[in-house]
PDB file of C-alpha atoms in Angstrom:
ATOM      1  CA  MET A  28     -32.574   9.164  11.991  1.00  0.00           C
ATOM      2  CA  ALA A  29     -31.660  12.949  12.036  1.00  0.00           C
ATOM      3  CA  LEU A  30     -32.615  15.439  14.743  1.00  0.00           C
ATOM      4  CA  PHE A  31     -33.551  19.167  12.866  1.00  0.00           C
ATOM      5  CA  ALA A  32     -35.002  21.984  14.211  1.00  0.00           C
ATOM      6  CA  ILE A  33     -36.749  25.485  13.069  1.00  0.00           C
ATOM      7  CA  ALA A  34     -38.704  28.137  14.540  1.00  0.00           C
ATOM      8  CA  ASP A  35     -41.466  30.783  13.981  1.00  0.00           C
ATOM      9  CA  THR A  36     -43.263  29.250  10.947  1.00  0.00           C
ATOM     10  CA  HIS A  37     -46.078  31.440  11.694  1.00  0.00           C
ATOM     11  CA  LEU A  38     -48.609  29.452   9.644  1.00  0.00           C
ATOM     12  CA  SER A  39     -51.972  31.007   8.683  1.00  0.00           C
ATOM     13  CA  PHE A  40     -53.775  28.580   6.434  1.00  0.00           C
ATOM     14  CA  GLY A  41     -56.743  28.751   9.195  1.00  0.00           C
ATOM     15  CA  THR A  42     -57.120  32.508   9.784  1.00  0.00           C
ATOM     16  CA  ASN A  43     -56.411  35.346   7.561  1.00  0.00           C
ATOM     17  CA  LYS A  44     -52.446  36.730   8.442  1.00  0.00           C
ATOM     18  CA  PRO A  45     -50.170  35.503   6.054  1.00  0.00           C
ATOM     19  CA  MET A  46     -46.545  36.133   6.065  1.00  0.00           C
ATOM     20  CA  ASP A  47     -46.045  37.209   2.632  1.00  0.00           C
ATOM     21  CA  ALA A  48     -46.330  40.617   3.222  1.00  0.00           C
ATOM     22  CA  PHE A  49     -43.017  40.774   4.942  1.00  0.00           C
ATOM     23  CA  MET A  50     -39.700  41.044   2.901  1.00  0.00           C
ATOM     24  CA  GLY A  51     -38.069  37.732   2.593  1.00  0.00           C
ATOM     25  CA  TRP A  52     -41.596  36.075   3.339  1.00  0.00           C
ATOM     26  CA  GLU A  53     -42.889  35.371  -0.044  1.00  0.00           C
ATOM     27  CA  ASN A  54     -44.600  32.101  -0.838  1.00  0.00           C
ATOM     28  CA  TYR A  55     -42.646  31.176   2.527  1.00  0.00           C
ATOM     29  CA  THR A  56     -45.123  27.896   3.228  1.00  0.00           C
ATOM     30  CA  GLU A  57     -44.113  26.474  -0.105  1.00  0.00           C
ATOM     31  CA  LYS A  58     -40.706  27.208   0.317  1.00  0.00           C
ATOM     32  CA  LEU A  59     -40.916  25.763   3.544  1.00  0.00           C
ATOM     33  CA  LYS A  60     -42.397  22.514   2.399  1.00  0.00           C
ATOM     34  CA  ASN A  61     -40.207  21.876  -0.283  1.00  0.00           C
ATOM     35  CA  ASN A  62     -36.690  22.953   1.866  1.00  0.00           C
ATOM     36  CA  TRP A  63     -38.123  20.486   4.571  1.00  0.00           C
ATOM     37  CA  ASN A  64     -39.068  17.625   2.626  1.00  0.00           C
ATOM     38  CA  LYS A  65     -35.810  17.526   0.603  1.00  0.00           C
ATOM     39  CA  ILE A  66     -33.907  17.086   3.509  1.00  0.00           C
ATOM     40  CA  VAL A  67     -35.932  15.545   6.412  1.00  0.00           C
ATOM     41  CA  SER A  68     -37.030  11.628   6.052  1.00  0.00           C
ATOM     42  CA  GLU A  69     -40.084  10.135   7.139  1.00  0.00           C
ATOM     43  CA  THR A  70     -38.014   8.658  10.576  1.00  0.00           C
ATOM     44  CA  ASP A  71     -36.408  11.957  11.825  1.00  0.00           C
ATOM     45  CA  THR A  72     -37.547  14.897  13.850  1.00  0.00           C
ATOM     46  CA  VAL A  73     -38.242  18.084  13.776  1.00  0.00           C
ATOM     47  CA  VAL A  74     -38.200  20.591  17.150  1.00  0.00           C
ATOM     48  CA  ILE A  75     -40.374  23.540  16.123  1.00  0.00           C
ATOM     49  CA  ALA A  76     -39.460  25.918  18.764  1.00  0.00           C
ATOM     50  CA  GLY A  77     -42.596  28.401  18.577  1.00  0.00           C
ATOM     51  CA  ASP A  78     -44.920  30.881  17.014  1.00  0.00           C
ATOM     52  CA  ILE A  79     -46.052  27.577  14.900  1.00  0.00           C
ATOM     53  CA  SER A  80     -49.251  29.573  14.244  1.00  0.00           C
ATOM     54  CA  TRP A  81     -51.507  32.379  14.349  1.00  0.00           C
ATOM     55  CA  ALA A  82     -54.745  30.965  15.439  1.00  0.00           C
ATOM     56  CA  MET A  83     -56.102  31.943  18.163  1.00  0.00           C
ATOM     57  CA  ASN A  84     -58.195  28.614  18.900  1.00  0.00           C
ATOM     58  CA  PHE A  85     -58.347  24.700  18.030  1.00  0.00           C
ATOM     59  CA  GLU A  86     -60.949  25.424  14.960  1.00  0.00           C
ATOM     60  CA  GLU A  87     -58.157  27.991  12.980  1.00  0.00           C
ATOM     61  CA  LEU A  88     -55.207  25.441  14.052  1.00  0.00           C
ATOM     62  CA  LYS A  89     -56.597  22.706  12.824  1.00  0.00           C
ATOM     63  CA  ALA A  90     -55.348  23.486   9.032  1.00  0.00           C
ATOM     64  CA  ASP A  91     -52.028  24.423  10.074  1.00  0.00           C
ATOM     65  CA  PHE A  92     -51.293  21.488  12.106  1.00  0.00           C
ATOM     66  CA  GLU A  93     -52.549  19.278   8.776  1.00  0.00           C
ATOM     67  CA  PHE A  94     -50.128  21.324   7.200  1.00  0.00           C
ATOM     68  CA  ILE A  95     -47.339  20.185   9.420  1.00  0.00           C
ATOM     69  CA  GLU A  96     -48.628  16.640   9.912  1.00  0.00           C
ATOM     70  CA  LYS A  97     -48.205  16.365   5.917  1.00  0.00           C
ATOM     71  CA  LEU A  98     -44.260  17.298   6.166  1.00  0.00           C
ATOM     72  CA  HIS A  99     -42.010  14.615   6.975  1.00  0.00           C
ATOM     73  CA  GLY A 100     -40.821  13.207  10.349  1.00  0.00           C
ATOM     74  CA  ASN A 101     -41.910  13.791  13.762  1.00  0.00           C
ATOM     75  CA  LYS A 102     -42.422  16.648  14.892  1.00  0.00           C
ATOM     76  CA  ILE A 103     -41.935  18.368  18.440  1.00  0.00           C
ATOM     77  CA  ILE A 104     -43.506  21.641  19.210  1.00  0.00           C
ATOM     78  CA  ILE A 105     -42.922  24.255  22.087  1.00  0.00           C
ATOM     79  CA  LYS A 106     -45.093  27.509  22.858  1.00  0.00           C
ATOM     80  CA  GLY A 107     -44.147  30.699  21.380  1.00  0.00           C
ATOM     81  CA  ASN A 108     -45.600  34.170  22.340  1.00  0.00           C
ATOM     82  CA  HIS A 109     -47.721  34.488  19.466  1.00  0.00           C
ATOM     83  CA  ASP A 110     -48.876  31.139  19.768  1.00  0.00           C
ATOM     84  CA  TYR A 111     -52.568  32.153  21.242  1.00  0.00           C
ATOM     85  CA  TRP A 112     -53.928  28.609  20.681  1.00  0.00           C
ATOM     86  CA  TRP A 113     -51.936  27.418  23.038  1.00  0.00           C
ATOM     87  CA  ASN A 114     -53.856  25.626  26.200  1.00  0.00           C
ATOM     88  CA  THR A 115     -53.556  22.675  28.721  1.00  0.00           C
ATOM     89  CA  MET A 116     -51.560  19.978  27.957  1.00  0.00           C
ATOM     90  CA  SER A 117     -54.779  17.624  28.557  1.00  0.00           C
ATOM     91  CA  LYS A 118     -56.915  19.621  25.766  1.00  0.00           C
ATOM     92  CA  MET A 119     -53.868  19.924  23.478  1.00  0.00           C
ATOM     93  CA  ASN A 120     -53.302  16.178  23.401  1.00  0.00           C
ATOM     94  CA  ALA A 121     -57.331  15.592  23.148  1.00  0.00           C
ATOM     95  CA  PHE A 122     -57.027  17.949  19.942  1.00  0.00           C
ATOM     96  CA  ILE A 123     -54.148  16.007  18.775  1.00  0.00           C
ATOM     97  CA  SER A 124     -55.818  12.295  19.188  1.00  0.00           C
ATOM     98  CA  GLU A 125     -59.114  13.656  17.927  1.00  0.00           C
ATOM     99  CA  ASN A 126     -57.683  14.543  14.549  1.00  0.00           C
ATOM    100  CA  ASN A 127     -55.734  11.992  14.513  1.00  0.00           C
ATOM    101  CA  PHE A 128     -52.345  13.959  13.917  1.00  0.00           C
ATOM    102  CA  LYS A 129     -49.631  10.782  14.619  1.00  0.00           C
ATOM    103  CA  THR A 130     -46.373  12.856  14.372  1.00  0.00           C
ATOM    104  CA  ILE A 131     -47.010  15.961  16.317  1.00  0.00           C
ATOM    105  CA  LYS A 132     -46.101  16.228  20.291  1.00  0.00           C
ATOM    106  CA  ILE A 133     -46.210  18.495  22.252  1.00  0.00           C
ATOM    107  CA  LEU A 134     -43.194  19.440  24.813  1.00  0.00           C
ATOM    108  CA  HIS A 135     -44.741  21.491  27.969  1.00  0.00           C
ATOM    109  CA  ASN A 136     -43.386  20.506  31.465  1.00  0.00           C
ATOM    110  CA  ASN A 137     -42.099  17.344  30.068  1.00  0.00           C
ATOM    111  CA  SER A 138     -39.124  16.036  27.829  1.00  0.00           C
ATOM    112  CA  VAL A 139     -38.997  13.784  24.671  1.00  0.00           C
ATOM    113  CA  SER A 140     -36.504  10.995  24.470  1.00  0.00           C
ATOM    114  CA  PHE A 141     -34.806  10.948  21.038  1.00  0.00           C
ATOM    115  CA  GLU A 142     -32.064   7.968  20.761  1.00  0.00           C
ATOM    116  CA  ASN A 143     -29.690   8.691  24.058  1.00  0.00           C
ATOM    117  CA  ILE A 144     -30.576  12.194  24.322  1.00  0.00           C
ATOM    118  CA  SER A 145     -33.371  14.271  26.176  1.00  0.00           C
ATOM    119  CA  ILE A 146     -34.981  17.040  24.095  1.00  0.00           C
ATOM    120  CA  CYS A 147     -35.873  19.723  27.004  1.00  0.00           C
ATOM    121  CA  GLY A 148     -38.032  23.201  26.195  1.00  0.00           C
ATOM    122  CA  SER A 149     -40.141  26.214  27.327  1.00  0.00           C
ATOM    123  CA  ARG A 150     -41.064  29.356  26.039  1.00  0.00           C
ATOM    124  CA  GLY A 151     -38.653  31.335  27.920  1.00  0.00           C
ATOM    125  CA  TRP A 152     -38.512  34.843  28.767  1.00  0.00           C
ATOM    126  CA  LEU A 153     -35.730  37.465  27.873  1.00  0.00           C
ATOM    127  CA  PHE A 154     -35.897  40.796  29.459  1.00  0.00           C
ATOM    128  CA  GLU A 155     -35.317  41.365  32.974  1.00  0.00           C
ATOM    129  CA  SER A 156     -37.317  44.061  34.346  1.00  0.00           C
ATOM    130  CA  GLU A 157     -38.869  45.176  37.714  1.00  0.00           C
ATOM    131  CA  GLU A 158     -42.450  44.997  36.876  1.00  0.00           C
ATOM    132  CA  ASP A 159     -44.763  42.396  38.914  1.00  0.00           C
ATOM    133  CA  HIS A 160     -46.033  41.290  35.592  1.00  0.00           C
ATOM    134  CA  ASP A 161     -42.840  40.424  33.866  1.00  0.00           C
ATOM    135  CA  GLU A 162     -41.134  38.732  37.184  1.00  0.00           C
ATOM    136  CA  LYS A 163     -44.641  36.333  37.556  1.00  0.00           C
ATOM    137  CA  ILE A 164     -43.614  35.407  33.801  1.00  0.00           C
ATOM    138  CA  LEU A 165     -40.048  34.990  34.037  1.00  0.00           C
ATOM    139  CA  ASN A 166     -40.283  32.768  37.177  1.00  0.00           C
ATOM    140  CA  ARG A 167     -43.166  30.662  35.356  1.00  0.00           C
ATOM    141  CA  GLU A 168     -40.958  30.214  32.374  1.00  0.00           C
ATOM    142  CA  VAL A 169     -38.133  29.145  34.803  1.00  0.00           C
ATOM    143  CA  ASN A 170     -39.968  26.816  36.340  1.00  0.00           C
ATOM    144  CA  ARG A 171     -41.408  25.296  33.409  1.00  0.00           C
ATOM    145  CA  LEU A 172     -38.018  25.113  31.914  1.00  0.00           C
ATOM    146  CA  LYS A 173     -36.992  23.042  35.309  1.00  0.00           C
ATOM    147  CA  ALA A 174     -39.663  20.857  35.054  1.00  0.00           C
ATOM    148  CA  SER A 175     -38.476  19.950  31.604  1.00  0.00           C
ATOM    149  CA  LEU A 176     -35.130  19.053  32.773  1.00  0.00           C
ATOM    150  CA  GLU A 177     -35.874  16.921  35.534  1.00  0.00           C
ATOM    151  CA  ASN A 178     -38.375  14.821  33.376  1.00  0.00           C
ATOM    152  CA  ALA A 179     -35.453  13.995  31.077  1.00  0.00           C
ATOM    153  CA  GLU A 180     -34.349  10.273  30.887  1.00  0.00           C
ATOM    154  CA  PHE A 181     -30.729  10.567  30.323  1.00  0.00           C
ATOM    155  CA  GLU A 182     -28.167  12.920  31.000  1.00  0.00           C
ATOM    156  CA  GLU A 183     -27.519  14.296  27.955  1.00  0.00           C
ATOM    157  CA  LYS A 184     -29.851  16.620  27.385  1.00  0.00           C
ATOM    158  CA  ILE A 185     -30.398  19.823  24.616  1.00  0.00           C
ATOM    159  CA  VAL A 186     -32.792  23.099  25.427  1.00  0.00           C
ATOM    160  CA  PHE A 187     -34.685  24.481  22.948  1.00  0.00           C
ATOM    161  CA  LEU A 188     -36.162  27.995  23.935  1.00  0.00           C
ATOM    162  CA  HIS A 189     -38.883  30.354  22.007  1.00  0.00           C
ATOM    163  CA  TYR A 190     -37.142  33.365  23.368  1.00  0.00           C
ATOM    164  CA  PRO A 191     -33.188  33.708  23.296  1.00  0.00           C
ATOM    165  CA  PRO A 192     -31.697  33.294  26.789  1.00  0.00           C
ATOM    166  CA  LEU A 193     -29.554  36.503  25.839  1.00  0.00           C
ATOM    167  CA  THR A 194     -28.317  38.562  22.755  1.00  0.00           C
ATOM    168  CA  THR A 195     -25.075  40.629  21.910  1.00  0.00           C
ATOM    169  CA  ASN A 196     -26.455  43.143  24.756  1.00  0.00           C
ATOM    170  CA  THR A 197     -29.013  41.499  27.174  1.00  0.00           C
ATOM    171  CA  GLU A 198     -29.708  37.980  28.980  1.00  0.00           C
ATOM    172  CA  CYS A 199     -32.015  36.240  31.114  1.00  0.00           C
ATOM    173  CA  ARG A 200     -29.945  35.503  34.136  1.00  0.00           C
ATOM    174  CA  GLU A 201     -31.944  33.155  35.838  1.00  0.00           C
ATOM    175  CA  ILE A 202     -32.503  31.029  32.544  1.00  0.00           C
ATOM    176  CA  MET A 203     -28.683  30.719  32.055  1.00  0.00           C
ATOM    177  CA  ARG A 204     -28.090  29.959  35.444  1.00  0.00           C
ATOM    178  CA  LEU A 205     -30.703  26.972  35.062  1.00  0.00           C
ATOM    179  CA  LEU A 206     -28.691  26.194  31.842  1.00  0.00           C
ATOM    180  CA  HIS A 207     -25.367  26.009  33.876  1.00  0.00           C
ATOM    181  CA  GLU A 208     -26.826  23.952  36.610  1.00  0.00           C
ATOM    182  CA  TYR A 209     -28.138  21.200  34.434  1.00  0.00           C
ATOM    183  CA  GLY A 210     -25.213  20.967  32.248  1.00  0.00           C
ATOM    184  CA  ILE A 211     -26.749  22.019  28.787  1.00  0.00           C
ATOM    185  CA  LYS A 212     -24.128  22.074  26.127  1.00  0.00           C
ATOM    186  CA  LYS A 213     -26.318  23.152  23.127  1.00  0.00           C
ATOM    187  CA  CYS A 214     -29.486  25.915  23.394  1.00  0.00           C
ATOM    188  CA  TYR A 215     -31.549  26.374  20.018  1.00  0.00           C
ATOM    189  CA  TYR A 216     -33.962  29.491  20.234  1.00  0.00           C
ATOM    190  CA  GLY A 217     -35.912  31.568  17.643  1.00  0.00           C
ATOM    191  CA  HIS A 218     -38.181  35.039  18.098  1.00  0.00           C
ATOM    192  CA  LEU A 219     -35.708  37.365  16.472  1.00  0.00           C
ATOM    193  CA  HIS A 220     -36.173  38.706  12.564  1.00  0.00           C
ATOM    194  CA  GLY A 221     -34.923  40.891  10.371  1.00  0.00           C
ATOM    195  CA  ASP A 222     -32.584  43.651  11.690  1.00  0.00           C
ATOM    196  CA  ALA A 223     -33.180  41.980  15.428  1.00  0.00           C
ATOM    197  CA  ALA A 224     -31.553  39.296  14.333  1.00  0.00           C
ATOM    198  CA  LYS A 225     -28.152  41.091  14.007  1.00  0.00           C
ATOM    199  CA  TYR A 226     -28.354  41.161  18.110  1.00  0.00           C
ATOM    200  CA  SER A 227     -28.133  37.235  18.004  1.00  0.00           C
ATOM    201  CA  VAL A 228     -25.652  35.058  19.518  1.00  0.00           C
ATOM    202  CA  ASP A 229     -24.458  31.970  17.046  1.00  0.00           C
ATOM    203  CA  GLY A 230     -21.883  30.392  18.765  1.00  0.00           C
ATOM    204  CA  SER A 231     -19.880  29.327  22.035  1.00  0.00           C
ATOM    205  CA  ARG A 232     -21.146  31.428  24.977  1.00  0.00           C
ATOM    206  CA  GLU A 233     -19.636  30.580  28.500  1.00  0.00           C
ATOM    207  CA  ASN A 234     -19.309  27.326  27.099  1.00  0.00           C
ATOM    208  CA  ILE A 235     -22.830  26.566  25.656  1.00  0.00           C
ATOM    209  CA  ASP A 236     -23.327  26.220  22.065  1.00  0.00           C
ATOM    210  CA  PHE A 237     -26.354  29.103  20.779  1.00  0.00           C
ATOM    211  CA  ARG A 238     -27.865  29.073  17.366  1.00  0.00           C
ATOM    212  CA  LEU A 239     -30.996  31.269  16.118  1.00  0.00           C
ATOM    213  CA  ILE A 240     -33.096  28.676  14.394  1.00  0.00           C
ATOM    214  CA  SER A 241     -35.935  31.118  12.871  1.00  0.00           C
ATOM    215  CA  CYS A 242     -37.451  30.499   9.832  1.00  0.00           C
ATOM    216  CA  ASP A 243     -36.385  33.405   7.523  1.00  0.00           C
ATOM    217  CA  ARG A 244     -32.930  33.091   9.514  1.00  0.00           C
ATOM    218  CA  LEU A 245     -32.696  29.695   8.112  1.00  0.00           C
ATOM    219  CA  ASN A 246     -34.032  30.665   4.610  1.00  0.00           C
ATOM    220  CA  PHE A 247     -37.134  28.265   5.363  1.00  0.00           C
ATOM    221  CA  MET A 248     -34.707  25.484   6.053  1.00  0.00           C
ATOM    222  CA  PRO A 249     -34.467  23.185   9.104  1.00  0.00           C
ATOM    223  CA  TYR A 250     -31.326  22.981  10.488  1.00  0.00           C
ATOM    224  CA  MET A 251     -29.660  19.990  10.846  1.00  0.00           C
ATOM    225  CA  ILE A 252     -28.807  19.018  14.902  1.00  0.00           C
ATOM    226  CA  LEU A 253     -27.968  15.221  14.501  1.00  0.00           C
ATOM    227  CA  LYS A 254     -27.858  12.597  11.867  1.00  0.00           C
TER     228      LYS A 254
END
């Protein structure tokens, strides 16, 4: 069993917002499906780190989850900034159960065990701000990540975030402190595309290995973490 990751699938089978209009995203769902099924087996697991779908509600989401369900392996998904369909854990699990999606799990204030490793994560937050709204979002995301880490079954934990906890010129110190507090050595994130990806941190920083896993950065090929 291998562990893979990717982010920012930006699916829109149930709503009209194709990504094909953007440079490098032409025919991206076919590329993603072919690349995914080429390297991922039915016994493997793939973490999708946010911006799963452009859907606004479960009705629009269904076609995107049907696409994900048919891809090889088990999938663990976290929230991105564009996942407006995201809801309470109970409602999301009910939607998954009602539609018989057997390979999709939600990572939200919890953790998922993979062999002897705990998969943890949250949407995260990036920019430090003195605005009350941003501070509330940051505190909420820090608490959600902490809840996920506290829920971990195993000592070794891998963290997945949607927002990068740091770039070459900014960082979210509150989330970085949490990563250090829980001894995290690997952190994977998405969100950055195109020119913004040049600010990504790929490699070791403060004794943590960071990696940008957005779809276009990976050329729509899931990134292997463990095999």
